[in-house]
Coordinates of C-alpha atoms in Angstrom, one line a residue:
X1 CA 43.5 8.9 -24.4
X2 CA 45.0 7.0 -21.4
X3 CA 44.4 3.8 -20.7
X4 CA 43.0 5.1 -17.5
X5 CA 40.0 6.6 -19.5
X6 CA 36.9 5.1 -19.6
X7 CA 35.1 5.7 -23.7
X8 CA 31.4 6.2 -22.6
X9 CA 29.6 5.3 -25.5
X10 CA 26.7 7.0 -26.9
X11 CA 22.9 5.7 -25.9
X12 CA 21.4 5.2 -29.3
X13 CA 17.7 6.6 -30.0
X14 CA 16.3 3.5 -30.5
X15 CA 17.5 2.3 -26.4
X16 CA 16.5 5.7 -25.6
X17 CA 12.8 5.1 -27.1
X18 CA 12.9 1.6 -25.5
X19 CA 13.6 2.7 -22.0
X20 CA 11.2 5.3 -22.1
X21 CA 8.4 2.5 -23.1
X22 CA 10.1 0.3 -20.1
X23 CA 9.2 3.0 -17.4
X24 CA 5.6 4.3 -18.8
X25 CA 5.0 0.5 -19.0
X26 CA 6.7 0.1 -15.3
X27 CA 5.1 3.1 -14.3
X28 CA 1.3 1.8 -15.1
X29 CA 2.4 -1.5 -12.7
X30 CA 3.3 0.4 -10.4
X31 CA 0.4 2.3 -9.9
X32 CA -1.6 -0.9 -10.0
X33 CA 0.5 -2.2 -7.1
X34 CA 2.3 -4.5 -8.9
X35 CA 5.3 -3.8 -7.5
X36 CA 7.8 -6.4 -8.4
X37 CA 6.4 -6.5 -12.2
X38 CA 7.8 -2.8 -11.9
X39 CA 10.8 -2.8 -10.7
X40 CA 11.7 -6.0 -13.6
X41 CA 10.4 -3.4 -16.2
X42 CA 12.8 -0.2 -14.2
X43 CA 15.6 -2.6 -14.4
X44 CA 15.3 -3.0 -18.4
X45 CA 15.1 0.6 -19.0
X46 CA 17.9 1.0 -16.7
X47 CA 19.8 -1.9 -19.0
X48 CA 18.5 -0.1 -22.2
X49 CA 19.7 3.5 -21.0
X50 CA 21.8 3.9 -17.3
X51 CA 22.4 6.9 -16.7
X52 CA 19.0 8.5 -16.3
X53 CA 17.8 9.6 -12.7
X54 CA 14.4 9.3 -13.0
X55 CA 14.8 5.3 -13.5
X56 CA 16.6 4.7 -10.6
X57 CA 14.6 6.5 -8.2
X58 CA 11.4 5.5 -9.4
X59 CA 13.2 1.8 -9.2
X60 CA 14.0 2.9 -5.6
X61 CA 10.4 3.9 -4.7
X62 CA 9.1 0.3 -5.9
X63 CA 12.2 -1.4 -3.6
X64 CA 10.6 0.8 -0.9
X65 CA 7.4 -0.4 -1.5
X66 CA 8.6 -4.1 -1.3
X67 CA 11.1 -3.4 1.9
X68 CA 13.8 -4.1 -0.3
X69 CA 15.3 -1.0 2.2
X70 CA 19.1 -1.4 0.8
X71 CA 18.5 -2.2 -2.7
X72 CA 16.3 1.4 -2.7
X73 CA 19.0 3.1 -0.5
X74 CA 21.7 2.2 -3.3
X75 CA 19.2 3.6 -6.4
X76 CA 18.3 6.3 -4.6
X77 CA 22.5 7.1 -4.2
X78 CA 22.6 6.3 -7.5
X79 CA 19.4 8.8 -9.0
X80 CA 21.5 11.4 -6.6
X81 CA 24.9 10.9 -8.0
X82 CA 23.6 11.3 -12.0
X83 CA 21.4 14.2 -11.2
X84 CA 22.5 16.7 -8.3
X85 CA 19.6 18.9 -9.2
X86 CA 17.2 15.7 -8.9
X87 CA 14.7 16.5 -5.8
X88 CA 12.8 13.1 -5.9
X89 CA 16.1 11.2 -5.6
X90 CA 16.9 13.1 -2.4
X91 CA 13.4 12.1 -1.0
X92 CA 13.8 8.1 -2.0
X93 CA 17.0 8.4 -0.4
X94 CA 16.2 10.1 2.7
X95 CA 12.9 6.9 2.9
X96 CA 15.3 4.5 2.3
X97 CA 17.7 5.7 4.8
X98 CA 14.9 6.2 7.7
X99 CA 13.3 2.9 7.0
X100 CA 16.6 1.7 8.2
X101 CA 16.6 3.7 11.3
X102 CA 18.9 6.1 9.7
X103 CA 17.8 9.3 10.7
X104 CA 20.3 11.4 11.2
X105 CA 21.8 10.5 7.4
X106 CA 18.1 11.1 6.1
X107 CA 18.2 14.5 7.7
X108 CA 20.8 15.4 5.9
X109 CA 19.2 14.7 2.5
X110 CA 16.2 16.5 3.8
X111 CA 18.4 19.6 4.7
X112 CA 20.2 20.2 1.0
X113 CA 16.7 20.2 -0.4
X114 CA 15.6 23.4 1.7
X115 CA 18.8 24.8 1.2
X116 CA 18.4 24.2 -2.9
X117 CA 15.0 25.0 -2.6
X118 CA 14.5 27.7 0.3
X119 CA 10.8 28.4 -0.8
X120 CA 9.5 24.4 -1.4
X121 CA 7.3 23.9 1.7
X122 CA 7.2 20.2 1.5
X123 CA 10.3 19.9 1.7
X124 CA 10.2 22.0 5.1
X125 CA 7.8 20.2 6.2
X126 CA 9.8 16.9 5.8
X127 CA 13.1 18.7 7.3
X128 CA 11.0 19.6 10.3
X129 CA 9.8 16.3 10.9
X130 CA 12.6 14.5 10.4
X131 CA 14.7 17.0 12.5
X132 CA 11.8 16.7 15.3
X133 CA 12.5 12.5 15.3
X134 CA 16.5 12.7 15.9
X135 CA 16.0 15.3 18.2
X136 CA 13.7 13.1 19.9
X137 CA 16.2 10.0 19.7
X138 CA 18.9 12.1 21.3
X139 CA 16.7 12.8 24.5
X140 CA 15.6 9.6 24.4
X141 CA 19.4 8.4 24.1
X142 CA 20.6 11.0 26.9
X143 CA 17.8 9.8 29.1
X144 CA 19.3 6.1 28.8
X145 CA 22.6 7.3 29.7
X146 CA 21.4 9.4 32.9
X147 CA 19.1 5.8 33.9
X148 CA 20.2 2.9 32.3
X149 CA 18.9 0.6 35.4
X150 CA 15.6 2.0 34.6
X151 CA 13.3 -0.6 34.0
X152 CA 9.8 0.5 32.8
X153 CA 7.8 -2.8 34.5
X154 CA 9.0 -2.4 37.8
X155 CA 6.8 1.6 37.5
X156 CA 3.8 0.4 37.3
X157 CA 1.5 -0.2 40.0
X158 CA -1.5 -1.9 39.0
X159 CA -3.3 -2.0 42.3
X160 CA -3.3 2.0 41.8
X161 CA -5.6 1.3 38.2
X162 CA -9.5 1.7 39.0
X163 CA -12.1 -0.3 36.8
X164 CA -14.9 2.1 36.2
X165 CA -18.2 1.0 36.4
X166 CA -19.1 1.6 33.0
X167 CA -16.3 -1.2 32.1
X168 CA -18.4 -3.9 30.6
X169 CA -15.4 -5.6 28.9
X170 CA -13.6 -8.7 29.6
X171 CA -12.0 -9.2 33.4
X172 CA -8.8 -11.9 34.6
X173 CA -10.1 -13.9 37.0
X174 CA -7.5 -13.7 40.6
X175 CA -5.5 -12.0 38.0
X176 CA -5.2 -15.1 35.7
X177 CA -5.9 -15.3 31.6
X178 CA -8.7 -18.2 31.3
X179 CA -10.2 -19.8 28.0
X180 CA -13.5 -17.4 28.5
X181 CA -11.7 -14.5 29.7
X182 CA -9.7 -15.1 25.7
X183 CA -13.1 -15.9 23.4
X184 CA -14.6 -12.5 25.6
X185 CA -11.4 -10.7 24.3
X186 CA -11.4 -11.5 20.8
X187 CA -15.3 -10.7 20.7
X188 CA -15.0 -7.2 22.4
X189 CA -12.2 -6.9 20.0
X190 CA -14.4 -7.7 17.1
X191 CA -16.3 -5.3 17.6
X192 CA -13.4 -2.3 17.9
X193 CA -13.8 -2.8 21.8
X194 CA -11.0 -1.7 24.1
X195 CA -9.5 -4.1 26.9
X196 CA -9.3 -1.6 30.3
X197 CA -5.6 -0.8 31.0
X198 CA -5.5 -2.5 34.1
X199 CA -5.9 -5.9 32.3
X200 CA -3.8 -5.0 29.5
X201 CA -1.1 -3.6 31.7
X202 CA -1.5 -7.1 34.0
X203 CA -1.0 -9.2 30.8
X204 CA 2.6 -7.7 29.9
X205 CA 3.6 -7.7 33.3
X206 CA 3.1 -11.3 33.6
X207 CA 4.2 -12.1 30.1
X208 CA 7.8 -10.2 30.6
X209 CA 8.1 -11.9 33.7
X210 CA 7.6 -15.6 31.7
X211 CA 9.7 -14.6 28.4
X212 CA 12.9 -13.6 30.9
X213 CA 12.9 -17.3 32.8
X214 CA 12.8 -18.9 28.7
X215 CA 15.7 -19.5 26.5
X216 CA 16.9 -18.0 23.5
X217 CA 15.9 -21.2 21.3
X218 CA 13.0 -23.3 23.3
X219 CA 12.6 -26.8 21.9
X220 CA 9.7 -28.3 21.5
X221 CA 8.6 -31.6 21.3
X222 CA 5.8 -33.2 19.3
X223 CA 4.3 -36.3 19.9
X224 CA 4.3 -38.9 16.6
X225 CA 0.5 -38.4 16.4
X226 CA 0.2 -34.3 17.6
X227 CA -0.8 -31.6 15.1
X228 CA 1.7 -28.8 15.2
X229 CA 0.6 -25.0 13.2
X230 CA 3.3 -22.7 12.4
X231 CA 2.1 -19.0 11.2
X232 CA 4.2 -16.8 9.6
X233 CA 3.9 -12.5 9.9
X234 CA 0.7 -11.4 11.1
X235 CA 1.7 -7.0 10.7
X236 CA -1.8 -6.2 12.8
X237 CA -3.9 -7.9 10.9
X238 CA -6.7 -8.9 13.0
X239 CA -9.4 -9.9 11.5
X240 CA -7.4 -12.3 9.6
X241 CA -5.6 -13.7 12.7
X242 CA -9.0 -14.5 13.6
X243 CA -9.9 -16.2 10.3
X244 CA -6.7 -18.5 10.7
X245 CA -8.6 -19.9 14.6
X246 CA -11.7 -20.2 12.9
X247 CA -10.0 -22.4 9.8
X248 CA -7.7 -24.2 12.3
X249 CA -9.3 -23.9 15.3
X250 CA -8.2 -22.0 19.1
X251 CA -4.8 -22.7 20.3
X252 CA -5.0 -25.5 23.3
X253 CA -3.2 -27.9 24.3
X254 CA -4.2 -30.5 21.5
X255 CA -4.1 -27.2 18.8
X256 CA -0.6 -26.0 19.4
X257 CA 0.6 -23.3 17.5
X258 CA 3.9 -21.4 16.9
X259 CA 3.6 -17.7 15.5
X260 CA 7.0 -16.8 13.9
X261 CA 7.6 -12.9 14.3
X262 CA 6.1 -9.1 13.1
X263 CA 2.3 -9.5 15.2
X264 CA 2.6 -5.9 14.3
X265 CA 3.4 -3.0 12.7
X266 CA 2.0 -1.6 9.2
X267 CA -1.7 -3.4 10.0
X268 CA -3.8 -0.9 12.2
X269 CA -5.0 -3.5 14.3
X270 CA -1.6 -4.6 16.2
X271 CA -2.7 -3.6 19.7
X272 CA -5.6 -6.5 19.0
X273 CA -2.9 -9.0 17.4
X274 CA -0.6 -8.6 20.0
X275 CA -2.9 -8.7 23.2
X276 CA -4.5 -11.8 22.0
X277 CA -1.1 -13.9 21.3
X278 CA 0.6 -12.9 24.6
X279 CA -3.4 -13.8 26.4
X280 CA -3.1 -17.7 24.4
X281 CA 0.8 -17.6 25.8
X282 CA -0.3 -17.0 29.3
X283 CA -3.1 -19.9 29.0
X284 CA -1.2 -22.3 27.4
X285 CA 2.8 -21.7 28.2
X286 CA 3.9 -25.0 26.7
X287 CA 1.5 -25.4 23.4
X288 CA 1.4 -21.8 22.8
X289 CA 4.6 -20.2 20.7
X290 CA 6.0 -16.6 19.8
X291 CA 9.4 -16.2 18.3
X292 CA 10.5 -12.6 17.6
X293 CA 10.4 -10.8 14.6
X294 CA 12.4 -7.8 13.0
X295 CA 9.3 -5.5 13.4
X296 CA 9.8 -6.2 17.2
X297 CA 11.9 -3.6 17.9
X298 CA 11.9 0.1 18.9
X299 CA 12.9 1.8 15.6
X300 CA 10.2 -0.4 13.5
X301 CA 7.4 0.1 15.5
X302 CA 8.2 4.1 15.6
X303 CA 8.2 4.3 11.9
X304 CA 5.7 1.7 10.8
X305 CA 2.6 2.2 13.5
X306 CA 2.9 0.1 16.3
X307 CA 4.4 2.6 18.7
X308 CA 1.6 5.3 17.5
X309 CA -1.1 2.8 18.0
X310 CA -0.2 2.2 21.7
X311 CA 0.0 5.6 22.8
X312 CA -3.2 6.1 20.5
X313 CA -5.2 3.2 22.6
X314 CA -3.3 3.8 25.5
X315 CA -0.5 5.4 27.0
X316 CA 3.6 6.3 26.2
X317 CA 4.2 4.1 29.0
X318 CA 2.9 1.5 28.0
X319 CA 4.4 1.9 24.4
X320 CA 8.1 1.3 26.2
X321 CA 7.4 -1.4 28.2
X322 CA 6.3 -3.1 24.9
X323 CA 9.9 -2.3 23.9
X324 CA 10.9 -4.3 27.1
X325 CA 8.8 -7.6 27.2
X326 CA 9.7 -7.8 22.9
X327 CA 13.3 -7.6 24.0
X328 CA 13.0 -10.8 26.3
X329 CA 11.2 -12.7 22.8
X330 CA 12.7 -16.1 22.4
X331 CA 14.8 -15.6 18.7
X332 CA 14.3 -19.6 17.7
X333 CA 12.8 -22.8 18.1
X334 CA 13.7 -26.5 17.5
X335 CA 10.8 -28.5 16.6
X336 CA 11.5 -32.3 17.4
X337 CA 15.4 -32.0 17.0
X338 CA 14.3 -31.7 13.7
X339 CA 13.0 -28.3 12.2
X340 CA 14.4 -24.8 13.3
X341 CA 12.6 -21.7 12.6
X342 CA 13.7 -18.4 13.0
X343 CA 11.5 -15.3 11.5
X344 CA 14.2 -14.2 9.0
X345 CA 17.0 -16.8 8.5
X346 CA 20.9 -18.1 7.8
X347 CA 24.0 -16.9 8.8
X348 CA 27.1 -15.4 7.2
X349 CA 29.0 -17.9 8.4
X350 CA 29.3 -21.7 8.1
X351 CA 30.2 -22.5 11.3
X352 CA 27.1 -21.5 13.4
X353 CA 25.7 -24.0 15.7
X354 CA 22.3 -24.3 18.1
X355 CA 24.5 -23.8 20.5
X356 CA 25.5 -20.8 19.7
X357 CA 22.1 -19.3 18.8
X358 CA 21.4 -20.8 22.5
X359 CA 24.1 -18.6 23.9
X360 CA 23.2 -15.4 22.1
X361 CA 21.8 -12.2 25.0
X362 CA 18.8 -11.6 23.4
X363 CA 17.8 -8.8 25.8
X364 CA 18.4 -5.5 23.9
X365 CA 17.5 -4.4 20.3
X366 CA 18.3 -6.2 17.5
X367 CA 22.3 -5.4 16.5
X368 CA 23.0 -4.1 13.1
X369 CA 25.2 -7.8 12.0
X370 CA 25.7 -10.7 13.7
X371 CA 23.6 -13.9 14.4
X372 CA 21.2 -12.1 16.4
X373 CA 20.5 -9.9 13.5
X374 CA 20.7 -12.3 10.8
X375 CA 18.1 -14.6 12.5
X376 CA 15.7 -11.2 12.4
X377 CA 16.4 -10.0 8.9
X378 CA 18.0 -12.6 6.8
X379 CA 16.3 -13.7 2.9
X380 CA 17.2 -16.8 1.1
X381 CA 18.0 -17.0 -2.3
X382 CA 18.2 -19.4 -5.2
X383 CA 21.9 -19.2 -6.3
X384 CA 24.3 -20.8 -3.9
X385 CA 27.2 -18.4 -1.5
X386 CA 26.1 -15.4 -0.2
X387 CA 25.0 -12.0 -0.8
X388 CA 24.4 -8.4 0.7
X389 CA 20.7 -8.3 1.9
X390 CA 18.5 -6.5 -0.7
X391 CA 17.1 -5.3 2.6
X392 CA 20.5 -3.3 3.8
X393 CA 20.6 -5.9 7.1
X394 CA 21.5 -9.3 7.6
X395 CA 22.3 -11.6 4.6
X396 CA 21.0 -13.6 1.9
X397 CA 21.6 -16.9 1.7
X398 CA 22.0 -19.9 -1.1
X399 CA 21.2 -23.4 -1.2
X400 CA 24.1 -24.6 -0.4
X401 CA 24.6 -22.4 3.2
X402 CA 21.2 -24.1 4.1
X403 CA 22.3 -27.3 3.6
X404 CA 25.6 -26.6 5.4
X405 CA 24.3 -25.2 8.0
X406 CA 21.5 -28.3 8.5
X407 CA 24.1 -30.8 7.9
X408 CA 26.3 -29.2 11.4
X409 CA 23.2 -29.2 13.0
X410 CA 21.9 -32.3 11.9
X411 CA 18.5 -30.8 11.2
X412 CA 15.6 -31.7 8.2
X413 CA 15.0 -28.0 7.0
X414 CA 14.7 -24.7 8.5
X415 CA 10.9 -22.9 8.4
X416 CA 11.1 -18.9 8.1
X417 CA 8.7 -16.0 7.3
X418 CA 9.5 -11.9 6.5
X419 CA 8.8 -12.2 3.4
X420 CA 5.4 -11.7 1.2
X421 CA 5.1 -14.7 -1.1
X422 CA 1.7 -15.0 -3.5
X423 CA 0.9 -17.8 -2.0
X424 CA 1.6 -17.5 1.4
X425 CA 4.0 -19.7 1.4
X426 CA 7.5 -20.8 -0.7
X427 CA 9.1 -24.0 -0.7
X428 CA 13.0 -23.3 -2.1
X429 CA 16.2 -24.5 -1.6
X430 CA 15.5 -27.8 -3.0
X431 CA 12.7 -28.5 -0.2
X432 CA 14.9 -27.4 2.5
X433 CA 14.2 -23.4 3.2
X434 CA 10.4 -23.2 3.5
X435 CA 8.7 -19.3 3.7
X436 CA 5.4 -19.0 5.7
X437 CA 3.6 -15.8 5.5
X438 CA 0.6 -15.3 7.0
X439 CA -1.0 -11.8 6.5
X440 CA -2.9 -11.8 3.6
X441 CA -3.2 -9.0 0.7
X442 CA -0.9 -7.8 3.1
X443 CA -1.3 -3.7 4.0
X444 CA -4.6 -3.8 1.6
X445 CA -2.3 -3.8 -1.3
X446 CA -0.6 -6.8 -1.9
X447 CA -3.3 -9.4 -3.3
X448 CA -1.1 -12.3 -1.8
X449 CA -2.6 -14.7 0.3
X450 CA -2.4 -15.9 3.5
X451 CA -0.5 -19.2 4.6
X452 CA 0.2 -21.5 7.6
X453 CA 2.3 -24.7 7.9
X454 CA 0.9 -27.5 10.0
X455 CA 3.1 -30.5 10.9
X456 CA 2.5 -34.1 12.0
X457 CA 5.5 -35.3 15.3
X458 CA 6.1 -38.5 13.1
X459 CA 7.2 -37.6 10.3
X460 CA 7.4 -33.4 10.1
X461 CA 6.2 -33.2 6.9
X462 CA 5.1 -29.6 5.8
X463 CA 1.3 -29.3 4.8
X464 CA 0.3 -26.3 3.9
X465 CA -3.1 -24.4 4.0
X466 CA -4.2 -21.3 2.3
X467 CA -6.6 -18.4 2.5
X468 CA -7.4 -15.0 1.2
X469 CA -8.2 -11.6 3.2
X470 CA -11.1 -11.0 5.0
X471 CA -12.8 -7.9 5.5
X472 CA -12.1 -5.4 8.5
X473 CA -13.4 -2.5 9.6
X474 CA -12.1 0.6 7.4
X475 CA -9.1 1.6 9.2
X476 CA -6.4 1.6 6.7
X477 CA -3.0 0.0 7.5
X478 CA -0.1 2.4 8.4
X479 CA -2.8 4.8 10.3
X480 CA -0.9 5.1 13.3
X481 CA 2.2 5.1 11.5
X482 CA 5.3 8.1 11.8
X483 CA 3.8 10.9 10.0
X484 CA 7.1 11.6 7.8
X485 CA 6.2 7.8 6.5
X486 CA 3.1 8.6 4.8
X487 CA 4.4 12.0 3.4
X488 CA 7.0 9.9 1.6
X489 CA 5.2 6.8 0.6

């Protein structure tokens, strides 16, 4: 033997047995929904025997569930590259790879199924779909090319749009978002009502318009005795975006709030989320906050329901010039010199200032490295240095990059969301990386609750408040979602 010549040693029966009682055991959390419970118990039958498929593609399918996109992507490679033969792997790879806005690579996993499998109609089905969504991308990219001064908000002509009689919902008044016209909306909303397109079309010409004259990181100041509320993700979860105003009362301009990224996507009521943040924006510009969130972008919303539930409620149209006005989002803000929060977090690099998150041209979607991206997709986590993102974009980050990065910046802590904490919320980092999340039992699944962060000027302290779901009418979340997303999770 050469020295070359790695000895693979045998897997005795006893590790076999045990890793067999890890994934039955993994397999009954994961069908309860306990997802990360799952994944601990995938990992120990992976430690016990590694070179089974099955383990690493079912542990790729429970990273899925848990947008853990790269860790899946690299189990799924992994099921793939110790079982050729091994359909399922194929599949988790080709999710893994179009949750990432990989579609073209997905494809290709799709296509060596059919061509394995010539007479497996699901897997046609999922070739056909997928095939249908680059072809798609391609026009869409072509189109860009032909146009690319083509700006979807100067197209619309709103003195064109007719209120029918019959519209007995909620009207501007001289085109203007008041306090009544808002408490109208959120009833008529309530009660599945539907704003007419004229207003809703008038609300993101006028909000695009304000978001292009702001900065990439707005500060904001807060008086010693002011109440500040930062909210974390709200994914289109209506109903409970209302049950955070009635705890905490309306926005105004003695009840400021800050909502910190991904108003939609995955909850079926986005379209409601979204419409009521950008109407409290328009009535209150300075005590009325939105910073932008990964699922703000043209890839998420096509694959996770936002995109579908536009053109469902109303038009394509207005579908892309949602992709404009997020575009224009501000990606940070600086609470009393203080506090910056940013929906994902950190940096891969040490030397990153507010300046240069000031500087960054935010106009366009979100890059695939670089600040810009990292402030989007970013994770902490507890060991210091650095990491690849368990997501496959941005970084993860230790305690010690936080506290270089707030020492630079001579900052107190940073406040981010994107990820689901039990809670609602996660203090790490030794007090310095806090976690807000504010959609609870997230996607009808989780069982997490629901958290937001308010702040007093003097002193910034964190106090935190929590809550669980409440009900909503029984649309279930990812209804508008891509249909190739629900035929592989």
């Amino acid at each position: 033997m050469t020295s070359e010549t790695k000895q693979i040693s045998p897997v005795s029966e006893e590790n076999i047995k045990s890793a067999e009682k890890y994934k039955t055991d993994a397999n009954e959390y994961f069908k309860k929904q306990d997802f990360n419970n799952a994944i601990d118990l995938y990992t120990k039958a992976i430690e016990a025997n590694p070179d089974v498929a099955v383990y690493y593609a079912n542990r790729s399918f429970a990273y899925l569930k848990t947008e853990c996109f790269g860790y899946a992507l690299a189990d799924a490679s992994r099921s793939v590259e110790l079982d050729k033969a091994y359909v399922k792997g194929y599949y988790r790879r080709a999710a893994a790879l179009m949750s990432l806005g990989k579609f073209k690579e997905a494809l290709k996993d799709f296509e060596y199924v059919t061509k394995v499998r010539p007479s497996d109609k699901d897997a046609k089905t999922k070739y056909t779909e997928c095939n249908k969504i680059v072809k798609k991308l391609a026009f869409e990219r072509a189109i860009a090319v032909e146009d690319n001064m083509k700006n979807i908000a100067d197209t619309i002509n709103i003195d064109a749009m007719t209120i029918e009689n019959e519209y007995s919902g909620p009207e501007l008044e001289d085109g203007k978002v008041t306090l009544k016209f808002m408490k109208d909306l959120m009833e008529l909303y309530k009660k599945q009502g539907k704003l007419h397109r004229k207003y809703a079309y008038k609300i993101l010409l006028d909000i695009k318009a304000y978001f292009m004259k702001q900065p990439t990181l707005v500060d904001i100041p807060i008086g010693d005795d002011d109440k500040f509320t930062v909210c974390g993700d709200i994914h289109g979860q209506f109903y409970d975006l209302m049950n955070i105003f009635e705890l905490n009362g309306l926005p105004s301009e003695t009840n400021p709030y800050l909502f910190n990224g991904d108003f939609v996507d995955r909850g079926s009521f986005s379209v409601e989320c979204i419409f009521t943040l950008f109407g409290f924006k328009l009535l209150f510009p300075n005590h009325f906050f939105m910073s932008r969130g990964n699922h703000e972008s043209a890839t998420m919303n096509q694959m996770y329901g936002f995109d579908g539930e536009v053109k469902s409620k109303y038009t394509a149209q207005m579908a892309e010039l949602f992709t404009e006005v997020y575009n224009w989002l501000p990606l940070a803000h600086c609470l009393n010199k203080r506090v910056l929060v940013m929906h994902g977090g950190l940096f891969g690099s040490d030397t990153v200032t507010l300046d240069d998150i000031r500087k960054i041209e935010r106009n366009r979607q979100p890059p695939e490295d670089g600040p810009m991206c990292e402030l989007l997709w970013s994770d902490p986590q507890p060991q210091n240095g650095r990491a690849p993102s368990k997501r496959g974009v941005g970084c993860q980050f230790g305690p010690d990059v936080t506290r270089t990065f707030l020492d630079l910046n001579k900052l107190d802590y940073i406040i981010r969301s994107h990820e689901v904490k039990n809670d609602g919320y996660e203090v790490a980092h030794n007090g310095l990386c806090i976690t807000v999340f504010s959609a609870p039992n997230y996607c009808d699944t989780m069982g997490n609750k629901g958290a937001f962060i308010i702040l007093k000027g003097k002193d910034m302290l964190p106090k935190f408040t929590t809550y669980e779901a409440v009900p909503h009418p029984n649309v279930k979340p990812m209804a508008y979602a891509n249909s190739l997303m629900s035929l592989l999770c």
